[in-house]
Amino acid sequence: MSTSKVLTETSVIPAHKDAVTALEVFDYNNTEVLCSSSRDGRVLARNLRNNNAIIREFSKHSFYVNSMVIAKNANRIITAESDKIGRIFDFNSQKSLVLKGHASDVLCSSVNFLENKIVTGSTDKNIYIWNTQGNLEGVILHSVENGHSGWITCVDFKPSEENEIITGSFDGTIKIWDIEKKKLINTFFEGKLVNDKTVLVNDGTFSVKALNISADGTFCAYGGNNGLVYIIDLNDNEMIASFDTNNTITSLAFGLTESIIACGTQDKIFLWDVPTNELLDTVDLSVYGKNCECMSLTWSGNTLFAGLKNGKIVSFEFFRKK
């Protein structure tokens, strides 16, 4: 596959003292804000229109912040932490509610489009369902029939679906759930729809470390330890493409303006065109110092933000050559 340079670095922010675990951009008071979470125990909000100045710091966490999502209409930040809890922060007052229930590290979180339900996943292998007032509304235990047999490493609500989520796990599978009925809908392994009883590998070889759903809800991409990105059409449950990065996949983000996907690994960022299966660009992260694993990715228009393990946030402008 040919590679053409379509990503241009626009800024490098020395953002955190440890790995940047999640990134999101949203509009607040008519300005563009970049939020980042980190293993340094902080969530920072920066004004992208004012030299990336920090406008909020959320630092009540006692340990790693593993995940962060934003309820953008309600101006709330939801975090997942390594001290067994999650938190809901009010962006304005900076007051927080604690989500307490998991037995071990909370690795991931997501909020639905109505912003009335939150889900969290943990190393306890369970899925917890909360309302945005911080009350526990339900649990999907790993002991349920065909539940995950490994840590739940990532979770995302399907866009425009109030009650459907997709989870990824150390057991190598992704699963689609109805959280209202607390029932499994589908399981995928190596990009294919499977009967759960056929999935026997649980040694981490296929561990899922990243998952992302396209903005229109059509595609789900996931990847992890085996270095392969799988892209599934959620309308017909078929794998439409797979890409080999030859390294552990740590982050994924579908483009917002074009059918492209960015993929972060332990040493590079790849950019693929989904319809043509063409590799558009590769960014070597070693130029940003040591410990440059790409831990998180997010798009804002044609701008790609990458959060690195060494605490830096790098932004790139995407421009497709004619």
Coordinates of C-alpha atoms in Angstrom, one line a residue:
M1 CA 0.0 0.0 0.0
S2 CA 1.3 3.5 -0.9
T3 CA 1.6 6.2 1.8
S4 CA 0.9 9.9 1.1
K5 CA 1.4 12.6 3.7
V6 CA -2.0 13.9 4.7
L7 CA -1.4 14.7 8.4
T8 CA 0.5 17.8 9.3
E9 CA 1.6 18.4 12.9
T10 CA 0.1 21.7 14.2
S11 CA 1.0 21.7 17.9
V12 CA 2.6 19.7 20.7
I13 CA 1.3 20.4 24.2
P14 CA 3.2 19.2 27.3
A15 CA -0.1 18.4 28.9
H16 CA 0.3 15.9 31.7
K17 CA 2.9 14.3 34.0
D18 CA 1.9 10.8 32.9
A19 CA 0.0 8.9 30.2
V20 CA -2.9 10.8 28.5
T21 CA -5.7 8.2 28.7
A22 CA -8.6 10.0 27.0
L23 CA -9.4 13.1 24.9
E24 CA -12.6 14.8 24.0
V25 CA -13.4 18.2 22.3
F26 CA -16.6 20.1 23.0
D27 CA -18.1 23.6 22.7
Y28 CA -18.4 25.5 25.9
N29 CA -19.5 29.2 26.2
N30 CA -18.8 29.7 22.5
T31 CA -15.3 28.4 22.6
E32 CA -13.6 25.1 21.7
V33 CA -12.4 23.1 24.8
L34 CA -10.1 20.1 24.8
C35 CA -10.5 17.8 27.8
S36 CA -7.8 15.3 28.7
S37 CA -7.5 12.6 31.4
S38 CA -4.3 11.1 32.7
R39 CA -2.7 8.6 34.9
D40 CA -1.4 11.6 36.8
G41 CA -4.8 11.6 38.4
R42 CA -6.0 14.8 36.7
V43 CA -8.6 15.9 34.1
L44 CA -7.7 19.1 32.4
A45 CA -9.8 21.4 30.2
R46 CA -8.0 23.7 27.7
N47 CA -9.2 26.6 25.7
L48 CA -8.1 25.8 22.1
R49 CA -8.8 29.3 21.0
N50 CA -6.6 30.9 23.7
N51 CA -3.1 29.2 23.4
N52 CA -4.4 26.0 25.0
A53 CA -4.8 27.7 28.3
I54 CA -6.1 25.5 31.2
I55 CA -9.6 26.7 32.2
R56 CA -10.5 23.8 34.5
E57 CA -8.7 21.2 36.6
F58 CA -10.4 18.2 38.1
S59 CA -8.0 16.6 40.5
K60 CA -10.0 14.8 43.2
H61 CA -8.8 11.5 41.9
S62 CA -6.6 9.4 44.2
F63 CA -5.1 7.2 41.5
Y64 CA -5.0 6.7 37.7
V65 CA -7.8 8.1 35.6
N66 CA -8.3 5.4 33.0
S67 CA -11.1 6.9 30.9
M68 CA -13.2 10.0 30.5
V69 CA -16.3 10.9 28.5
I70 CA -18.3 14.1 28.3
A71 CA -22.1 14.6 28.5
K72 CA -21.7 17.7 26.3
N73 CA -25.2 19.1 26.6
A74 CA -25.2 18.8 30.4
N75 CA -21.6 19.9 30.8
R76 CA -20.7 16.9 32.8
I77 CA -17.5 14.9 32.8
I78 CA -17.5 11.2 33.6
T79 CA -14.3 9.4 34.7
A80 CA -13.2 5.9 35.4
E81 CA -10.5 5.3 37.9
S82 CA -8.1 2.7 39.3
D83 CA -9.4 3.2 42.9
K84 CA -12.6 1.1 42.0
I85 CA -14.8 4.2 41.4
G86 CA -16.1 6.5 38.7
R87 CA -17.0 10.1 39.1
I88 CA -19.4 12.6 37.6
F89 CA -18.0 16.2 37.6
D90 CA -20.1 19.3 37.0
F91 CA -18.0 21.3 34.5
N92 CA -19.2 24.6 35.9
S93 CA -19.1 24.0 39.7
Q94 CA -16.4 21.3 39.6
K95 CA -18.4 19.4 42.2
S96 CA -18.5 15.6 41.8
L97 CA -20.6 12.5 42.5
V98 CA -19.0 9.2 43.2
L99 CA -20.0 6.0 41.3
K100 CA -19.2 3.3 43.8
G101 CA -19.8 -0.4 43.3
H102 CA -17.1 -2.1 41.3
A103 CA -14.8 -4.5 43.1
S104 CA -11.6 -3.4 41.3
D105 CA -10.2 -0.9 38.8
V106 CA -12.7 0.8 36.6
L107 CA -11.2 0.9 33.1
C108 CA -13.8 2.5 30.9
S109 CA -17.0 4.6 30.8
S110 CA -19.6 5.9 28.3
V111 CA -22.7 8.0 28.3
N112 CA -25.7 7.6 26.0
F113 CA -26.9 10.3 23.5
L114 CA -29.8 11.3 25.8
E115 CA -27.3 11.8 28.6
N116 CA -29.4 10.0 31.1
K117 CA -27.5 6.7 31.4
I118 CA -23.8 5.9 32.1
V119 CA -22.1 2.6 31.9
T120 CA -18.8 1.5 33.4
G121 CA -16.6 -1.5 32.9
S122 CA -14.0 -3.0 35.2
T123 CA -11.3 -5.5 35.8
D124 CA -14.0 -7.2 37.9
K125 CA -15.5 -8.2 34.5
N126 CA -18.8 -6.6 35.3
I127 CA -20.8 -3.8 33.6
Y128 CA -22.5 -1.3 35.8
I129 CA -25.3 0.9 34.7
W130 CA -25.9 4.3 36.4
N131 CA -28.1 7.4 36.0
T132 CA -26.5 10.8 35.8
Q133 CA -27.4 11.5 39.4
G134 CA -24.9 8.8 40.4
N135 CA -27.4 6.1 41.3
L136 CA -26.8 2.5 40.4
E137 CA -29.6 1.2 38.1
G138 CA -28.4 -2.2 37.2
V139 CA -25.5 -4.6 36.8
I140 CA -24.6 -7.1 34.0
L141 CA -22.5 -9.7 35.9
H142 CA -19.8 -11.6 34.1
S143 CA -21.5 -14.8 35.4
V144 CA -24.5 -14.1 33.1
E145 CA -24.8 -16.6 30.3
N146 CA -22.2 -15.7 27.6
G147 CA -20.8 -12.8 29.7
H148 CA -17.2 -11.6 29.4
S149 CA -14.6 -14.0 30.9
G150 CA -11.9 -11.3 31.1
W151 CA -11.5 -7.7 32.1
I152 CA -13.8 -5.2 30.4
T153 CA -11.4 -2.8 28.8
C154 CA -13.6 -0.5 26.7
V155 CA -17.2 0.4 26.3
D156 CA -19.3 2.7 24.1
F157 CA -22.9 3.5 23.5
K158 CA -24.2 3.1 20.0
P159 CA -25.1 6.6 18.7
S160 CA -28.8 7.3 18.7
E161 CA -29.4 4.1 20.8
E162 CA -30.5 4.7 24.3
N163 CA -29.9 1.2 25.6
E164 CA -27.4 -0.5 23.3
I165 CA -23.7 -0.7 24.2
I166 CA -20.6 -2.4 22.8
T167 CA -18.0 -3.8 25.2
G168 CA -14.5 -5.0 24.5
S169 CA -12.6 -7.4 26.7
F170 CA -9.3 -9.1 27.6
D171 CA -11.1 -12.3 26.5
G172 CA -10.7 -11.1 22.9
T173 CA -14.4 -10.5 22.1
I174 CA -16.6 -7.5 21.7
K175 CA -20.2 -7.9 22.7
I176 CA -23.3 -5.9 21.9
W177 CA -25.8 -5.6 24.9
D178 CA -29.2 -4.3 25.6
I179 CA -28.7 -2.8 29.0
E180 CA -32.5 -2.3 29.6
K181 CA -33.1 -6.0 29.2
K182 CA -29.6 -6.9 30.4
K183 CA -29.3 -9.3 27.5
L184 CA -26.6 -10.1 25.1
I185 CA -27.4 -9.3 21.4
N186 CA -24.2 -10.4 19.6
T187 CA -20.6 -11.5 20.1
F188 CA -17.7 -10.9 17.7
F189 CA -14.3 -12.6 17.7
E190 CA -11.6 -11.8 15.2
G191 CA -14.1 -9.5 13.4
K192 CA -16.6 -12.3 12.9
L193 CA -20.1 -12.9 14.4
V194 CA -19.7 -16.0 16.6
N195 CA -21.5 -18.4 18.9
D196 CA -20.0 -17.6 22.3
K197 CA -19.3 -21.3 23.0
T198 CA -16.8 -21.3 20.1
V199 CA -14.7 -18.6 21.8
L200 CA -12.2 -20.5 24.0
V201 CA -9.0 -18.3 23.8
N202 CA -8.5 -16.2 27.0
D203 CA -4.8 -15.8 27.4
G204 CA -4.6 -12.2 26.3
T205 CA -3.5 -12.9 22.7
F206 CA -6.6 -11.3 21.3
S207 CA -7.2 -8.8 24.1
V208 CA -9.2 -5.8 23.0
K209 CA -7.7 -2.5 24.0
A210 CA -9.5 0.0 21.8
L211 CA -13.0 0.4 20.4
N212 CA -14.7 3.2 18.5
I213 CA -18.1 3.6 16.8
S214 CA -18.6 5.9 13.8
A215 CA -20.7 9.0 14.4
D216 CA -23.6 7.7 12.4
G217 CA -23.5 4.4 14.2
T218 CA -22.9 2.3 11.0
F219 CA -19.4 1.0 11.8
C220 CA -17.6 -0.3 14.9
A221 CA -13.8 -0.6 14.9
Y222 CA -11.8 -2.5 17.5
G223 CA -8.3 -3.9 18.0
G224 CA -5.7 -4.8 20.6
N225 CA -2.9 -7.2 21.3
N226 CA -2.8 -9.0 18.0
G227 CA -2.2 -5.8 16.0
L228 CA -5.3 -6.1 13.8
V229 CA -8.0 -3.5 13.4
Y230 CA -11.4 -5.0 12.6
I231 CA -14.1 -2.8 11.1
I232 CA -17.7 -4.2 11.4
D233 CA -20.8 -3.0 9.6
L234 CA -23.3 -3.0 12.5
N235 CA -26.3 -3.0 10.1
D236 CA -25.5 -6.5 8.8
N237 CA -22.9 -7.7 11.4
E238 CA -20.3 -8.3 8.7
M239 CA -16.6 -7.4 8.8
I240 CA -15.9 -5.0 5.9
A241 CA -12.2 -4.5 6.4
S242 CA -9.2 -5.3 8.6
F243 CA -5.8 -3.6 8.8
D244 CA -2.6 -5.0 10.2
T245 CA -0.4 -2.6 12.2
N246 CA 2.2 -5.2 13.4
N247 CA 2.0 -3.8 16.9
T248 CA -0.4 -3.6 19.8
I249 CA -3.4 -1.3 19.1
T250 CA -4.1 1.2 21.9
S251 CA -6.5 3.8 20.4
L252 CA -9.0 4.3 17.6
A253 CA -11.0 7.2 16.2
F254 CA -13.3 7.4 13.2
G255 CA -13.1 10.7 11.2
L256 CA -16.0 13.1 11.5
T257 CA -15.8 14.6 8.0
E258 CA -14.6 11.7 5.9
S259 CA -14.7 7.8 6.0
I260 CA -11.3 7.5 7.6
I261 CA -10.0 6.0 10.8
A262 CA -7.0 6.8 12.9
C263 CA -5.3 4.1 14.8
G264 CA -2.7 4.5 17.6
T265 CA -0.2 1.8 18.5
Q266 CA 2.9 1.6 20.8
D267 CA 5.1 3.4 18.3
K268 CA 3.0 4.9 15.5
I269 CA -0.3 6.5 14.3
F270 CA -1.9 5.1 11.2
L271 CA -4.5 6.7 9.1
W272 CA -6.7 4.5 6.8
D273 CA -9.3 5.3 4.2
V274 CA -12.1 2.8 5.1
P275 CA -13.9 2.4 1.7
T276 CA -10.7 1.7 -0.2
N277 CA -8.7 0.0 2.5
E278 CA -5.8 2.4 1.6
L279 CA -3.2 3.5 4.1
L280 CA -3.1 7.3 3.8
D281 CA -0.4 8.2 6.4
T282 CA 1.9 6.9 9.1
V283 CA 3.3 9.0 11.9
D284 CA 6.4 7.8 13.7
L285 CA 6.0 8.7 17.4
S286 CA 9.6 8.4 18.3
V287 CA 10.2 12.0 17.3
Y288 CA 8.2 13.0 20.4
G289 CA 10.6 11.4 22.9
K290 CA 10.6 8.2 24.9
N291 CA 7.4 6.3 26.0
C292 CA 5.4 7.6 23.0
E293 CA 2.7 5.0 22.9
C294 CA -0.5 6.6 21.5
M295 CA -3.0 6.1 24.4
S296 CA -5.9 8.2 23.1
L297 CA -7.2 9.8 19.9
T298 CA -10.1 12.2 19.1
W299 CA -11.2 14.3 16.1
S300 CA -12.5 17.8 16.0
G301 CA -13.5 18.6 12.4
N302 CA -10.3 17.8 10.4
T303 CA -8.0 18.1 13.4
L304 CA -6.7 14.9 15.0
F305 CA -5.6 15.0 18.7
A306 CA -3.3 12.3 20.0
G307 CA -2.6 11.7 23.7
L308 CA 0.8 10.0 24.3
K309 CA 2.1 7.8 27.2
N310 CA 4.7 10.5 28.0
G311 CA 2.0 13.1 28.8
K312 CA 2.1 15.0 25.5
I313 CA -0.8 15.9 23.3
V314 CA 0.0 16.3 19.6
S315 CA -2.5 17.8 17.1
F316 CA -2.5 17.1 13.4
E317 CA -4.4 18.7 10.5
F318 CA -5.8 16.3 8.0
F319 CA -5.8 17.4 4.4
R320 CA -6.4 14.9 1.6
K321 CA -4.3 15.6 -1.6
K322 CA -6.3 15.7 -4.8

